[in-house]
Short mmCIF file of C-alpha atoms in Angstrom, two decimals:
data_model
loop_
_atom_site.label_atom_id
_atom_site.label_comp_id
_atom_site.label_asym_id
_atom_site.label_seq_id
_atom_site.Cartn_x
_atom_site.Cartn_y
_atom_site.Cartn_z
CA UNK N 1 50.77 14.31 12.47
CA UNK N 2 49.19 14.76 8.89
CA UNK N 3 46.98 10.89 9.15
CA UNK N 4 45.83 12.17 12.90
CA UNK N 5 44.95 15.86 11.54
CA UNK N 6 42.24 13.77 8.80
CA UNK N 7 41.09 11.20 11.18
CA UNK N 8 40.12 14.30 13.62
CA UNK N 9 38.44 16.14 10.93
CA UNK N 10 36.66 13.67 9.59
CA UNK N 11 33.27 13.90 10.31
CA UNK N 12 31.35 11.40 11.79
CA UNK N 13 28.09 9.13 10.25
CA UNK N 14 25.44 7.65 12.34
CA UNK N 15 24.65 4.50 10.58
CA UNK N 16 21.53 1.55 10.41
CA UNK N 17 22.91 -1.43 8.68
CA UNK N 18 21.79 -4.87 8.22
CA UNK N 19 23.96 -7.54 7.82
CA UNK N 20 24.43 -10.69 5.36
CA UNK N 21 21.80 -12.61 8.12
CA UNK N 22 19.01 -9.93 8.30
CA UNK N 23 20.64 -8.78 11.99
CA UNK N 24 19.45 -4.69 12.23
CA UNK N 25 23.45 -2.80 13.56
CA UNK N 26 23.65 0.73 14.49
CA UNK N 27 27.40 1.64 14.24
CA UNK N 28 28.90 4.92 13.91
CA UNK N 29 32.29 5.76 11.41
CA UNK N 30 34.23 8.65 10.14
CA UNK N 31 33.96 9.04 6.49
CA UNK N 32 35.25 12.27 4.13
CA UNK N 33 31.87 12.23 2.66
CA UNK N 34 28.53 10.05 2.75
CA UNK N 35 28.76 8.47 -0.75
CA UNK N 36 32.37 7.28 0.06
CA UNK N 37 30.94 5.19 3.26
CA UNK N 38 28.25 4.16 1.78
CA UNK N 39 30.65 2.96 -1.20
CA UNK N 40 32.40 1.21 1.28
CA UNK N 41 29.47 -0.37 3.46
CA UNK N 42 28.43 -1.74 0.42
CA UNK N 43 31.33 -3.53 -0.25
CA UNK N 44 31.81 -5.07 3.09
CA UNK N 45 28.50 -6.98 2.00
CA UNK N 46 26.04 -4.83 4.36
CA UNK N 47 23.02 -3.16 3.52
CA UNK N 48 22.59 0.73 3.97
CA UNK N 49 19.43 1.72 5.78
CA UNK N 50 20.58 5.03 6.59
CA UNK N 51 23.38 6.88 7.17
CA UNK N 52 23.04 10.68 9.27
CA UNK N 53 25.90 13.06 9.57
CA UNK N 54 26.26 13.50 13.07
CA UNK N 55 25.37 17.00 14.14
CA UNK N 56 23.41 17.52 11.08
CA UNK N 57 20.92 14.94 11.00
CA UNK N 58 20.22 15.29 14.50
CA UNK N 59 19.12 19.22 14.43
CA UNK N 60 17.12 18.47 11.30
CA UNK N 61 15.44 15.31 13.28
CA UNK N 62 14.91 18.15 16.11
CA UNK N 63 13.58 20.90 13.89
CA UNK N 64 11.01 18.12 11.85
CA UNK N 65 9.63 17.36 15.73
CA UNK N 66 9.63 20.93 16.86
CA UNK N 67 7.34 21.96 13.73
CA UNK N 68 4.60 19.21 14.49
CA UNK N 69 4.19 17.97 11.02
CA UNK N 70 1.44 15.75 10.25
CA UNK N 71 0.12 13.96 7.36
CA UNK N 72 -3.13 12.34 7.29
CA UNK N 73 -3.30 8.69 6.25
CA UNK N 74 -5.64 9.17 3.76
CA UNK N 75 -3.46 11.81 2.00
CA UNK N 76 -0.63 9.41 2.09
CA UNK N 77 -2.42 6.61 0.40
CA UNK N 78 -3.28 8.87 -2.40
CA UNK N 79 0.23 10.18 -2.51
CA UNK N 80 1.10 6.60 -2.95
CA UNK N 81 -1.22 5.77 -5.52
CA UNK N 82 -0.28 8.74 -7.55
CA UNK N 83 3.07 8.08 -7.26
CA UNK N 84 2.47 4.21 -8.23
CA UNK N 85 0.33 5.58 -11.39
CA UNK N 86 3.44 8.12 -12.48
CA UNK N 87 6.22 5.67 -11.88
CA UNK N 88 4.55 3.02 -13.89
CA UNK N 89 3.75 5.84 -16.70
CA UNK N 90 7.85 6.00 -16.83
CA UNK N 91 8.34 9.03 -15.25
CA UNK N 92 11.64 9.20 -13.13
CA UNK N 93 11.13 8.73 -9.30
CA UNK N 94 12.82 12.21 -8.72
CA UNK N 95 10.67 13.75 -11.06
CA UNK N 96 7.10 11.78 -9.55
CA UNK N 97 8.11 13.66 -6.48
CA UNK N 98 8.56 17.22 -7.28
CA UNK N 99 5.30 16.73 -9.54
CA UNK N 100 3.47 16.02 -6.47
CA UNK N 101 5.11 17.98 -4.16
CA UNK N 102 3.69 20.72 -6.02
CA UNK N 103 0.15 19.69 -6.41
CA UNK N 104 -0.13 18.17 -2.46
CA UNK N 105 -2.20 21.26 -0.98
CA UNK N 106 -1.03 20.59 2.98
CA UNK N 107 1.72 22.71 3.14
CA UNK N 108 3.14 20.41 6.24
CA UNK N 109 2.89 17.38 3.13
CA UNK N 110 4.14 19.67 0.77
CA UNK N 111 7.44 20.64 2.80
CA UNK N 112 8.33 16.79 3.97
CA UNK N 113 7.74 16.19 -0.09
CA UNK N 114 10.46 18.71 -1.21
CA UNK N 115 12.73 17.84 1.37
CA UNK N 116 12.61 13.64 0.37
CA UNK N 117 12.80 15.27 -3.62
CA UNK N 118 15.90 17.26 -2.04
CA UNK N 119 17.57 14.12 -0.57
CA UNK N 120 17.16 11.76 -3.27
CA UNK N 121 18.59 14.27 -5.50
CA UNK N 122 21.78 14.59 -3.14
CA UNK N 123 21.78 10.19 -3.43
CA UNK N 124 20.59 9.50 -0.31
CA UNK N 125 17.77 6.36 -0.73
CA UNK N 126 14.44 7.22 -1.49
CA UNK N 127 13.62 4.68 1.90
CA UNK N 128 16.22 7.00 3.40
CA UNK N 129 14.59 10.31 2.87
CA UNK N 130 11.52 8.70 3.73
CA UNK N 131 12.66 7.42 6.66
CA UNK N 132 14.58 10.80 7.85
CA UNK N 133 11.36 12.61 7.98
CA UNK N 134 10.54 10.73 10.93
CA UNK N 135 6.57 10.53 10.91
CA UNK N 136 6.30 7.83 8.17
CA UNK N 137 5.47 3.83 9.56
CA UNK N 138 8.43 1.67 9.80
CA UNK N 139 6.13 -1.03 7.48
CA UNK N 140 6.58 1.89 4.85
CA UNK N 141 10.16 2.77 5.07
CA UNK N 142 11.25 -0.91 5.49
CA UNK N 143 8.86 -2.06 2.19
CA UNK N 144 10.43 0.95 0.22
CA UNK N 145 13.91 -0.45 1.23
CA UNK N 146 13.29 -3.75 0.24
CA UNK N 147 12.00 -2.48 -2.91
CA UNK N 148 14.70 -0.64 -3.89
CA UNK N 149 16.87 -3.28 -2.79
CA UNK N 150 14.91 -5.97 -4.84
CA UNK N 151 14.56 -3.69 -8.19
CA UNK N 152 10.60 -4.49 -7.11
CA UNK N 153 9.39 -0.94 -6.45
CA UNK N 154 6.20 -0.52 -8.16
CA UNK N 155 5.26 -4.10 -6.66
CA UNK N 156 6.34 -3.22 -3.11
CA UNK N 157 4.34 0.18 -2.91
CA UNK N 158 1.13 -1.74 -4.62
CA UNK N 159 1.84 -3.83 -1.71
CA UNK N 160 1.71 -1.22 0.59
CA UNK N 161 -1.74 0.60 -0.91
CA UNK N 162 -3.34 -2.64 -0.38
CA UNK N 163 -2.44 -3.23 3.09
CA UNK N 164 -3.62 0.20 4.13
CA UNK N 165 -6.74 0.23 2.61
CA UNK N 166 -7.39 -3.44 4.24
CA UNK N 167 -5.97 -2.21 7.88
CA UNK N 168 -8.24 1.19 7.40
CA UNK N 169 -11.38 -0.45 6.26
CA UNK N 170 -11.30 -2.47 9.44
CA UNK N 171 -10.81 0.49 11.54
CA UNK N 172 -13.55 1.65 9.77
CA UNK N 173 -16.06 -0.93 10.52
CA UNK N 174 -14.71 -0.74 14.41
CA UNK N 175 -15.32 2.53 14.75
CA UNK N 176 -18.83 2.42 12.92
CA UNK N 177 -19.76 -0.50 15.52
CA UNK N 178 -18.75 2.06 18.50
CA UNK N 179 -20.38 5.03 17.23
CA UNK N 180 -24.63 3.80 18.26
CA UNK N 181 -23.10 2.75 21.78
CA UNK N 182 -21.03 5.78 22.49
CA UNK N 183 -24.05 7.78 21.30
CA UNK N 184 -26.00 6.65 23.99
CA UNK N 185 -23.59 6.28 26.50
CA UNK N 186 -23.15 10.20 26.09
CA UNK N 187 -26.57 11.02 26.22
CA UNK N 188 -27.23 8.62 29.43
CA UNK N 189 -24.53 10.95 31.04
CA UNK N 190 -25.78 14.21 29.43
CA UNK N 191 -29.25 13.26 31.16
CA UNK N 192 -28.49 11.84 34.17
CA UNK N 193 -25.96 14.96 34.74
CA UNK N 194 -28.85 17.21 33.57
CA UNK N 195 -31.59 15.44 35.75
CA UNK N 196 -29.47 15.56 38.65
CA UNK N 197 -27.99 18.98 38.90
CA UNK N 198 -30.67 20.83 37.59
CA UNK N 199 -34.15 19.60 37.76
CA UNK N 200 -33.86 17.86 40.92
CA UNK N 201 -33.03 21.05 43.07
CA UNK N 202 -35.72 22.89 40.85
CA UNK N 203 -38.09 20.15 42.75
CA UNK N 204 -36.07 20.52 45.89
CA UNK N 205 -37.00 23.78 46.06
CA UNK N 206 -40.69 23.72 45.18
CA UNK N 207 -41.13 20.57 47.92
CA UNK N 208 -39.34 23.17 50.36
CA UNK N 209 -41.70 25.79 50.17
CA UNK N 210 -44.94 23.44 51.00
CA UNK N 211 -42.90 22.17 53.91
CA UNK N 212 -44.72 18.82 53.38
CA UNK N 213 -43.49 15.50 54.07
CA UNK N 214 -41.39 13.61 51.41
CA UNK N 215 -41.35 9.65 51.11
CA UNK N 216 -37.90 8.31 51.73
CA UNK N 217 -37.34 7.61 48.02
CA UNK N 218 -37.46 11.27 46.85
CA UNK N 219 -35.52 12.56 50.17
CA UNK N 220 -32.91 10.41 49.00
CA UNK N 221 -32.67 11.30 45.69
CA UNK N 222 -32.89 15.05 46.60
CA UNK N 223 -29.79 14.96 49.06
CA UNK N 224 -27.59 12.81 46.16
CA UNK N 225 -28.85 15.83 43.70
CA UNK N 226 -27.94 18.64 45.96
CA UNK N 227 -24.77 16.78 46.79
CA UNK N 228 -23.90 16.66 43.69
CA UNK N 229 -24.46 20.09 42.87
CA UNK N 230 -22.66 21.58 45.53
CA UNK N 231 -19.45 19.37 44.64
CA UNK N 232 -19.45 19.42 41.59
CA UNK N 233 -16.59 21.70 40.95
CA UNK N 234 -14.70 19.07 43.72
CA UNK N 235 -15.96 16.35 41.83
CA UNK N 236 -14.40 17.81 38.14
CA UNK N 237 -11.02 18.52 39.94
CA UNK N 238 -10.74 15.16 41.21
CA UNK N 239 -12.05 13.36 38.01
CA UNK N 240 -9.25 15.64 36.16
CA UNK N 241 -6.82 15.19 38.56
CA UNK N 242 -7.28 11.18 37.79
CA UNK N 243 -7.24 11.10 34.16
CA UNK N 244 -4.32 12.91 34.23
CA UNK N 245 -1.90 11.15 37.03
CA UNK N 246 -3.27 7.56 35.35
CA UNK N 247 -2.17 9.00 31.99
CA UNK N 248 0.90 9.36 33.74
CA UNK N 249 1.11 6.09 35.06
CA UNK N 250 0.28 4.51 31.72
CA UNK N 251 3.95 6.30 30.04
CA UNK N 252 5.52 4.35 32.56
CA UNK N 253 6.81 1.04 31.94
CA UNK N 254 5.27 -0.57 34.92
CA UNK N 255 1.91 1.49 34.81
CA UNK N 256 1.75 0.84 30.56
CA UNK N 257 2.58 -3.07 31.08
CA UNK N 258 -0.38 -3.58 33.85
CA UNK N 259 -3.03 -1.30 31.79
CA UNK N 260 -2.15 -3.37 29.06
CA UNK N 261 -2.54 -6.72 30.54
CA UNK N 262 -5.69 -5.43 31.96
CA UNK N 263 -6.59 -4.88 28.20
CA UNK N 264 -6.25 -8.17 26.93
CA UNK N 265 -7.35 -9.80 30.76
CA UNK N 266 -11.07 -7.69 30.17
CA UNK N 267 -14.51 -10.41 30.16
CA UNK N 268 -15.55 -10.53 26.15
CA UNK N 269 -13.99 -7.38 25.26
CA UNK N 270 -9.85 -8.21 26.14
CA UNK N 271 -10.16 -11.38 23.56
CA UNK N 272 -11.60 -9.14 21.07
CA UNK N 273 -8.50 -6.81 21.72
CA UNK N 274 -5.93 -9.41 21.77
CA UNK N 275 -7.35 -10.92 18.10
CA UNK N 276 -7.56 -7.08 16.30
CA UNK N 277 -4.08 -6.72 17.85
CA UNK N 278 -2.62 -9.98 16.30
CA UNK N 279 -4.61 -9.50 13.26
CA UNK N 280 -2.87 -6.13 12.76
CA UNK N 281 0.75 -7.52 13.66
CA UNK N 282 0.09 -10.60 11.19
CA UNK N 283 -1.03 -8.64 8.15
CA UNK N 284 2.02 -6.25 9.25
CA UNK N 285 4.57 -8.96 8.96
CA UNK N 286 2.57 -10.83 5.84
CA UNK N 287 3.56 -7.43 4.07
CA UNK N 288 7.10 -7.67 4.89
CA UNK N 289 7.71 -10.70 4.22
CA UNK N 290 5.91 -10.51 0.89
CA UNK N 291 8.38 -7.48 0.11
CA UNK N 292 11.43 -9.68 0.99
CA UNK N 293 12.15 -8.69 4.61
CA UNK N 294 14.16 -10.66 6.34
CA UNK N 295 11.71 -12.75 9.11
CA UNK N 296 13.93 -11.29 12.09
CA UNK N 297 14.08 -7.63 10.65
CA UNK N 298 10.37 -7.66 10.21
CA UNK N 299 9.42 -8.94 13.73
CA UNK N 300 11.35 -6.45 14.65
CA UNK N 301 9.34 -3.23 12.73
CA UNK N 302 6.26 -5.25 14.05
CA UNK N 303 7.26 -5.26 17.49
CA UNK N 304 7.77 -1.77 17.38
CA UNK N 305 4.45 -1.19 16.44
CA UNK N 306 2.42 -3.68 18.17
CA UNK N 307 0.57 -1.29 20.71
CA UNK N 308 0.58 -3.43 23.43
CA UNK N 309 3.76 -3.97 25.73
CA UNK N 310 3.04 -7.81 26.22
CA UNK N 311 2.66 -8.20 22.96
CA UNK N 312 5.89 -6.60 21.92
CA UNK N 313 7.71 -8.24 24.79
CA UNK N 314 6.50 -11.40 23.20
CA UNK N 315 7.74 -10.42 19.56
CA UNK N 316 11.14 -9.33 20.83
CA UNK N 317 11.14 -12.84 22.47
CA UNK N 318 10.70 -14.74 19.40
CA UNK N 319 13.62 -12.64 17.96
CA UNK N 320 15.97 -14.01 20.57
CA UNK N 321 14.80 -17.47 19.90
CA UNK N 322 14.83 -17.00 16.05
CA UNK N 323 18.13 -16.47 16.56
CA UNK N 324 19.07 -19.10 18.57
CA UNK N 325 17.48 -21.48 15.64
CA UNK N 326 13.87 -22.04 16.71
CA UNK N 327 10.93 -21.92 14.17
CA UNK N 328 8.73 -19.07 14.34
CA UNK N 329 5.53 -21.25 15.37
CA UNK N 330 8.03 -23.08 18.17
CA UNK N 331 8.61 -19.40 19.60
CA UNK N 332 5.36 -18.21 19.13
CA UNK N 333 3.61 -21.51 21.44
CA UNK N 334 5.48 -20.44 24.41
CA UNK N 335 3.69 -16.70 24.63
CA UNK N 336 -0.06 -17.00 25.95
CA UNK N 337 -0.68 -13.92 23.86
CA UNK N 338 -0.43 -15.60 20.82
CA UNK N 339 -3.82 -17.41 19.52
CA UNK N 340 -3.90 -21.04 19.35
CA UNK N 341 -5.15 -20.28 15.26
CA UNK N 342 -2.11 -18.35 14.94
CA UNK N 343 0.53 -20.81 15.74
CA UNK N 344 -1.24 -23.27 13.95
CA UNK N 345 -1.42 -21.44 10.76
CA UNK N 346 1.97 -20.23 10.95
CA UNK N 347 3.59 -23.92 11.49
CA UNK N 348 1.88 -24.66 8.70
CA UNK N 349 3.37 -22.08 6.52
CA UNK N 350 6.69 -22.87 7.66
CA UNK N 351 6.30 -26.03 6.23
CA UNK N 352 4.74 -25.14 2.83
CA UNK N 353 7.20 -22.41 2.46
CA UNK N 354 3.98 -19.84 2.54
CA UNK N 355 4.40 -17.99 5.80
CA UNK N 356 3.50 -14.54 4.49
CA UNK N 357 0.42 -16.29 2.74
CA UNK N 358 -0.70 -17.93 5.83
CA UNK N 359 -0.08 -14.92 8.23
CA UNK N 360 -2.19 -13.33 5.46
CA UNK N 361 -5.19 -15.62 5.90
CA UNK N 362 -5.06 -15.14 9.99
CA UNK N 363 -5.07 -11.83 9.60
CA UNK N 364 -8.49 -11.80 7.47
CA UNK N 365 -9.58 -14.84 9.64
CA UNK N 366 -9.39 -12.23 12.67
CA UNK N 367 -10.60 -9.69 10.98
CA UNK N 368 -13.77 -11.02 10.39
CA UNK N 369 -13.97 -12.08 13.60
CA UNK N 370 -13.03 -9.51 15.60
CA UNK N 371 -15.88 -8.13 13.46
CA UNK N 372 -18.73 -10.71 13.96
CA UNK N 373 -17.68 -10.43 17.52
CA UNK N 374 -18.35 -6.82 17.84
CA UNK N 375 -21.16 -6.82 15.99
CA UNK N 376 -22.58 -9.43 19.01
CA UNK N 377 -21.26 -7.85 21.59
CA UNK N 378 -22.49 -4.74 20.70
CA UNK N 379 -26.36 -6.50 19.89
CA UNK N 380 -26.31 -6.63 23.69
CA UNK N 381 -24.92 -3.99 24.87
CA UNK N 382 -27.25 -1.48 22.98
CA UNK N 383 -30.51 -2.85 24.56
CA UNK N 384 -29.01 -2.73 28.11
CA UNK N 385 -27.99 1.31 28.00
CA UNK N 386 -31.34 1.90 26.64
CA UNK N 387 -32.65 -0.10 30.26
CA UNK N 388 -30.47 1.55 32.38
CA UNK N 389 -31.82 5.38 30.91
CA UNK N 390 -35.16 3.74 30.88
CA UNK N 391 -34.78 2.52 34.77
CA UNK N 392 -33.01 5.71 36.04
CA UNK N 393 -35.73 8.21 34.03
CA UNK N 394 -38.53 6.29 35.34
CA UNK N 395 -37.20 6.31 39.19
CA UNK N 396 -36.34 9.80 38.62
CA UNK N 397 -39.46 10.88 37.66
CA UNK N 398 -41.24 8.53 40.12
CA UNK N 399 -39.44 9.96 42.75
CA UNK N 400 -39.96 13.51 41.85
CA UNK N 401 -43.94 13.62 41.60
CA UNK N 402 -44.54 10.88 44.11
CA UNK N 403 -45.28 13.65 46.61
CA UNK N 404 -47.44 15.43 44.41
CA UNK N 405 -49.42 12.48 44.10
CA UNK N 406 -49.38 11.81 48.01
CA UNK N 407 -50.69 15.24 48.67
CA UNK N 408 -53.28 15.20 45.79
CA UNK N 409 -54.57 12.47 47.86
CA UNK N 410 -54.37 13.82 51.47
CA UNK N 411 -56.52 16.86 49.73
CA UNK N 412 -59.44 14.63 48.16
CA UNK N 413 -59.37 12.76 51.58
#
């Protein structure tokens, strides 16, 4: 009875393990404590990710999601580069932590800081307490990890520092080359809204009171106005009502797969998308490698955090084929969302024995050209909203005192 009594009491650890091949296992096994399984993990030749006490780990997982913590990325980065700066100045990783923890002034930072501090100082990985808190990227948990596995920390989080600045500098320029267009594609709406359910009926109004004959033009344009005026409140419910049940359709799996084909499938702007999305993945996967990632485990974090569902589908492909003992460009050809560039660049790195070199280079190749291409696209697409509030001012206003000039003329003759 005595070896059934401990093997029922034993409690029971969750467990992410990679193997002597790079292969990613989730397993479960009782254990009297957490260092004695990770003791023995170890010696079985696997590598720990993490290990969770079942129960435990869960409810803290749950609590962590129920509080809404957030971190900002900028805050992170210069978390990171303090923590680079103290760890190089010989100060103990434990210690770098519950320095900053102190001086980090979000309190939602703050908290997630003295927790990680907490677990390393009960053993667990600092990847591991990291990767617990369950808001931090994959590409950060998994570069820590290899790190620590590697004795190359300092290197690994440099690593890191300069593949966020890179990734937010050109989400940076993006969003600099949308801000003049969305400018003035708000205003056109502000105006046309403001044109339309406001002055219009003001005219509507005044015309109605001469009981004078209107030209066709303006009698069209007053009936859209007063149209839209009196369903207006129809018109917001509906609009809301569609937002919302396409949002819905976009969680799904079928709705989420079609809006993102549509994406990539979009005149000029889907092979602008499909390049910053590959651009992204590749400098993603140049960091893992560089970190010493295995190629399968890394396409894996990268699939994960593609964005697009084609894209992904196409990562998790290559796995299987990786696997199976196919090159990574060989995979890649076979997937149309893949740039021609790409596969090109990546055979050749495969046969240099520079992969995360070469992904490197595609991803600043794309870079810059997802930029030049914005910047063109965006050359023409300024001039033609300013037309459109040009044309629809000018035929509004046309419209509107065309009647005043038809009866300033029936009076003179």
């Amino acid at each position: 009875m005595a070896p059934f009594l401990v093997q029922v009491y034993m409690p029971e650890f969750r467990c992410r393990l990679a193997d002597a091949s790079g292969q990613i296992i989730n397993v479960s096994y009782h254990a009297a404590t957490e260092s004695e399984l990770r003791h023995r993990l170890s010696e079985q030749g696997y590598f720990v990710y993490a290990i969770q006490e079942r129960g435990k780990g869960l409810s803290l997982s749950l609590d962590l999601r129920t509080r809404k913590k957030r971190v900002k990325g900028s805050e992170f980065l210069i978390f990171n580069q303090q923590f680079l700066a103290l760890i190089r100045a010989g100060l103990p990783i434990l210690k770098a932590l519950e320095l900053l923890s102190q001086r980090v002034k979000n309190p939602d930072f703050q908290s997630i800081l003295g927790d990680v501090a907490n677990r390393v100082k009960s053993g667990a990985l600092l990847s591991e307490a990291f990767e617990e808190q369950g808001i931090f990227s994959k590409v950060y948990t998994a570069s820590i990890l290899a790190g620590e596995k590697s004795g190359g920390l300092e290197q690994t989080i440099q690593r890191y520092i300069e593949y966020q600045k890179i990734l937010d500098g050109t989400r940076a320029r993006i969003r600099n080359a949308l801000t003049y267009p969305t400018i003035l594609t708000v205003m056109l709406i502000v105006l046309v809204s403001f044109l339309m359910t406001y002055v219009v009926p003001q005219f509507a109004e005044f015309y109605g009171g001469l009981g004078a004959e209107l030209p066709t033009v303006t009698t069209v344009l007053i009936a859209v106005s007063l149209s839209i005026r009196n369903q207006l409140m129809t018109g917001v419910i509906v609009m809301l009502a569609a937002i919302i049940g396409l949002r819905l359709w976009a969680r799904s799996h079928r709705g989420g797969r079609a809006i993102d084909r549509l994406k990539l499938k979009l005149p000029l702007v889907g092979e602008v998308w499909n390049k910053f999305a590959f651009s992204q993945l590749s400098r993603t996967l140049s960091t893992l490698l560089a970190g010493g990632i295995p190629l399968v485990s890394s396409l894996e974090i990268v699939s994960e955090s593609s964005g697009n569902r084609l894209i992904t589908e196409a990562m998790k492909s290559s796995i299987t084929s990786i696997r199976q003992g196919q090159s990574l460009s060989r995979s890649f050809e076979s997937h149309a969302v893949v740039p021609d560039l790409a596969v090109e660049m990546v055979q050749v790195g495969e046969s240099t024995g520079s992969l995360s070199e070469m992904l490197k280079h595609v991803a600043d190749f794309y870079d810059e050209e997802v930029n030049v291409r914005l910047n063109q696209l965006f050359t023409f697409v300024e001039p033609i909203l300013l037309v459109i509030l040009a044309i629809i001012v000018s035929f509004v206003l046309i419209a509107l005192y065309l009647p005043i000039f038809n009866l300033a003329g029936t009076i003179r003759a």
